[in-house]
Amino acid sequence: MTKKLPPAAYIIIAMVLGIIVGYMIFSNFPDRKSASDIAGYISIMSDIFLRLIKMLIAPLVFSTLVVGIAHMGDAASVGRVFGKALGWFVTASLVSLVLGLILANLLQPGHNLGLPLPDIGASANLATSKFTLKDFVAHLVPKSFAEAMANNEILQIVVFSMFFGVALAALGEKGKLIVEGIDQLAHVMLKITGYVMKLAPLAVFAAMAATVAVNGLEILLKFAVFMGDFYLGLFILWGLLVLAGYMFLGPRVLKLLVLIKEAFMLSFATASSEAAYPKILDALDRFGVKRKISSFVMPMGYSFNLDGSMMYCTFATLFIAQAYNIPLTLGTQITMLLILMMTSKGMAGVPRASLVVIAATLNQFNIPEAGLLLILGVDTFLDMGRSATNAVGNSIATAVVAKWEGELLPENEAEAFAHSLDAALPAAVPA
Amino acid sequence: MITRSLAALALVWLALAPGQVLAQSDPATALTGVLKSARDSGFVTIGYRESSIPFSYLSAGKEPVGYSIEICRALVEAIGREVDRDLSLKFVPVTSETRIEAVVTGKIDLECGSTTSNIERQKVVSFSPTMFVSGTKLMVKVNSPVRSFRDLKDKTVVVTAGTTNEKAMHDLSEKFKLDIKLLVAPEHGQSFAEIVGGKAEAFALDDVLLYGLIAQNKAKNAFTVLGDFLSYDPYGIMFRKGDAPLAKVVAEAFHQLAEDGDLDRLYKRWFLQRLPGGDSIDLPMSPQLNTIFRSLALKPE
């Protein structure tokens, strides 16, 4: 009997196949209409997958978080975890923004671009919807729990679940039945997640094939300098994140990287960090992070800890300024960074919200918004890198907070737990 | 204890409630600008173009139709919901020359044509979010060695006199030191004839017009449009500057149209399917426009 391939191998195969099939479609149908028609049909697969994830995510966050907080005991420890998580998020955001700024200054991707620039007067009108801190803070609090669930407003669900969990903990014995019920709900949701994840390789294949069929690969060459510099930045950012993780977790951080590889590829191919959420939750379980930490820190991270998107904000803004030969003093750049630190907090895990934030920043500093039109054309490829980076950043952040709180199982116990998870699977799914 | 906190809650609610009641004043009296005139008259005036295919043009039955017109119909519906009245549309023809003045003077409420949104114009009028990204592209023969603007060194490119494309090619030639020879024809049909006759290696024009010419001449197998934008023209719906309530309705309606996928459907209808009584433009959505629509669909909370 041959050994079964690990799930990650299927995803890698799907990704490579997707690129090959996509490129074949792109080059065999010279008129873009047929190519995008075919891509439209292929992407049905990935659309369905992303919809299933959306279907899962609200009840999954609610049930795991309520149980987690109810087990955490008191409001004080909830506050402490919240504070630590936020501390990490702010630091990571700052590092990401600064890294984007430094790289853009060092590499000067906007100079000698070799591409026709949009006229300085053109306007992409992207900034019509502004993300402001004030609106964001008010928006944190749901006016209806059903509405928050219906619209997949993760942060609002987090706020409600915090109340719910703390109240349940305060009730103690009286609320025990509900805690058990919700715990069972969490198990059901995780079970469904398991079913949905079976589709992951297909979704990855479809997403890759559709992207390449529509855009081709030549476009990567055209923007080679910009893309190369940005991905170099992402690599450095991954390195920094792993290094920071190493300082807290020691060599175990490498184990974490191995565990999240599927989640990483999934968010890369689908350009959605949300798609990886259930998978990362599972990976963190196996790593030994107690659910009460992961179910709390992860959904918050999806709003506050978008490292890849953050780096992109400074990088892209400076890129456009350079392309138009607009010099920005260091003072201006630092001001810009601090403003981005505030405004970007409203991006909340939405794939393309960083573009809106960048558009607003450009307007604020009188850099031609027209420059956005240039990079909009390759945004899909950049979004893939951003999303995957956000996934890495979030899993490391969660593991670190768990360690810090003393809620990380030692390595041998974590391994035993992971084995018990694997063992539970065939038992639960007969034959 | 529970009763006490309930009582406290009721007190807080009583204290906050009057403010909420005051905030909701009678909508009819608070309206201004186009919303007010729509509420009072029952119609919204739409400026249309007679032959901006497929954005805004007269159908065989002399009815204004097109992509922009349908977007405007959705906008008028949104205005109607806002002012709580069924609104009808009144159509007024405008041209490239008259359109801005018509908006500024209030002769029309919404200009639904193919107008580039740029900073110059934004000083006098407002624009909706981007509904289309047009721009200069190159059309070449299918077997031409020219695959990108870089291959144009010392080659001849035909442009139509007085177009923005002429300027774009001039700037491009200078910026990248290509020494492009510009052949200027008085009109698009003649420019097309020049490339058919082999006098020029490429034809530089707005991509949507190039696709239109290819469809019109049934030349899909002979010519191809190269991928890169050499200049960018984002189109929007124009309306009067300073009408903040209208701007808000327009922005929200665009968000809704994007979120529901209506913009994608409208795009398909007017750019990929056969036009009423004509051919199909066959212009797939540019990655730029696609990304813009995706960002428009985001929640602006």
mmCIF file of C-alpha atoms in Angstrom, chain A residues 32-33 36 114-118 120-126 128-131 135 139 153 215 222 350 352-353 355-356 373-374 376-377 379, chain B residues 117-119 122 127-130 133 149-150 172 175-176 228-230 232 234 272 282 284-288 291-292 294-295 298-301:
data_model
loop_
_atom_site.group_PDB
_atom_site.id
_atom_site.type_symbol
_atom_site.label_atom_id
_atom_site.label_comp_id
_atom_site.label_asym_id
_atom_site.label_seq_id
_atom_site.Cartn_x
_atom_site.Cartn_y
_atom_site.Cartn_z
ATOM 1 C CA ARG A 32 -9.156 38.031 -23.850
ATOM 2 C CA LYS A 33 -12.906 37.563 -23.936
ATOM 3 C CA SER A 36 -11.969 35.467 -19.194
ATOM 4 C CA GLY A 114 9.890 52.117 -17.775
ATOM 5 C CA LEU A 115 6.096 52.222 -17.978
ATOM 6 C CA PRO A 116 3.741 54.904 -19.257
ATOM 7 C CA LEU A 117 2.332 56.796 -16.279
ATOM 8 C CA PRO A 118 -1.310 57.781 -15.914
ATOM 9 C CA ILE A 120 -1.376 63.322 -13.225
ATOM 10 C CA GLY A 121 -4.913 64.714 -13.468
ATOM 11 C CA ALA A 122 -6.734 61.400 -13.791
ATOM 12 C CA SER A 123 -8.615 60.285 -10.731
ATOM 13 C CA ALA A 124 -9.498 56.761 -9.721
ATOM 14 C CA ASN A 125 -12.096 58.019 -7.215
ATOM 15 C CA LEU A 126 -11.366 55.209 -4.846
ATOM 16 C CA THR A 128 -14.966 58.104 -1.800
ATOM 17 C CA SER A 129 -15.491 55.703 1.048
ATOM 18 C CA LYS A 130 -13.144 56.709 3.809
ATOM 19 C CA PHE A 131 -12.042 54.549 6.683
ATOM 20 C CA ASP A 135 -16.290 55.533 12.435
ATOM 21 C CA HIS A 139 -18.657 50.463 14.357
ATOM 22 C CA GLU A 153 -18.729 41.495 11.020
ATOM 23 C CA ASN A 215 -3.857 38.132 -16.412
ATOM 24 C CA LYS A 222 6.346 44.189 -16.933
ATOM 25 C CA VAL A 350 -11.176 42.906 3.679
ATOM 26 C CA ARG A 352 -8.804 45.174 -1.040
ATOM 27 C CA ALA A 353 -9.444 47.700 1.694
ATOM 28 C CA LEU A 355 -6.279 50.195 -1.722
ATOM 29 C CA VAL A 356 -8.936 52.492 -0.318
ATOM 30 C CA LEU A 373 -4.432 53.066 -11.801
ATOM 31 C CA LEU A 374 -0.991 51.770 -12.625
ATOM 32 C CA LEU A 376 -4.472 48.352 -9.853
ATOM 33 C CA GLY A 377 -3.618 46.261 -12.900
ATOM 34 C CA ASP A 379 -3.196 44.148 -7.588
ATOM 35 C CA SER B 117 -12.985 62.182 -14.297
ATOM 36 C CA ASN B 118 -9.930 64.334 -13.730
ATOM 37 C CA ILE B 119 -8.740 66.870 -11.225
ATOM 38 C CA GLN B 122 -13.328 68.159 -10.362
ATOM 39 C CA PHE B 127 -17.904 62.682 -10.211
ATOM 40 C CA SER B 128 -19.331 59.351 -9.179
ATOM 41 C CA PRO B 129 -16.888 56.555 -8.381
ATOM 42 C CA THR B 130 -15.157 55.215 -11.485
ATOM 43 C CA VAL B 133 -11.362 52.743 -17.209
ATOM 44 C CA PHE B 149 5.008 50.108 -27.149
ATOM 45 C CA ARG B 150 8.739 49.448 -26.752
ATOM 46 C CA LEU B 172 5.490 58.387 -24.851
ATOM 47 C CA LYS B 175 9.816 59.822 -22.576
ATOM 48 C CA PHE B 176 11.151 56.546 -23.915
ATOM 49 C CA ASP B 228 -0.926 47.923 -22.005
ATOM 50 C CA PHE B 229 -2.658 51.178 -21.275
ATOM 51 C CA LEU B 230 -0.467 54.021 -22.589
ATOM 52 C CA TYR B 232 -5.617 56.188 -18.491
ATOM 53 C CA PRO B 234 -11.355 56.811 -15.707
ATOM 54 C CA LEU B 272 -19.494 41.564 -23.994
ATOM 55 C CA ASP B 282 -16.130 42.239 -26.999
ATOM 56 C CA PRO B 284 -13.355 42.146 -21.366
ATOM 57 C CA MET B 285 -13.139 44.081 -18.136
ATOM 58 C CA SER B 286 -9.669 45.515 -17.514
ATOM 59 C CA PRO B 287 -7.919 44.361 -14.346
ATOM 60 C CA GLN B 288 -7.973 47.991 -13.237
ATOM 61 C CA THR B 291 -10.114 45.905 -8.898
ATOM 62 C CA ILE B 292 -12.001 49.196 -8.665
ATOM 63 C CA ARG B 294 -14.043 44.982 -5.966
ATOM 64 C CA SER B 295 -12.951 47.924 -3.799
ATOM 65 C CA LEU B 298 -16.225 47.175 0.394
ATOM 66 C CA LYS B 299 -18.202 48.537 3.262
ATOM 67 C CA PRO B 300 -17.391 52.185 3.871
ATOM 68 C CA GLU B 301 -18.358 52.114 7.534
#
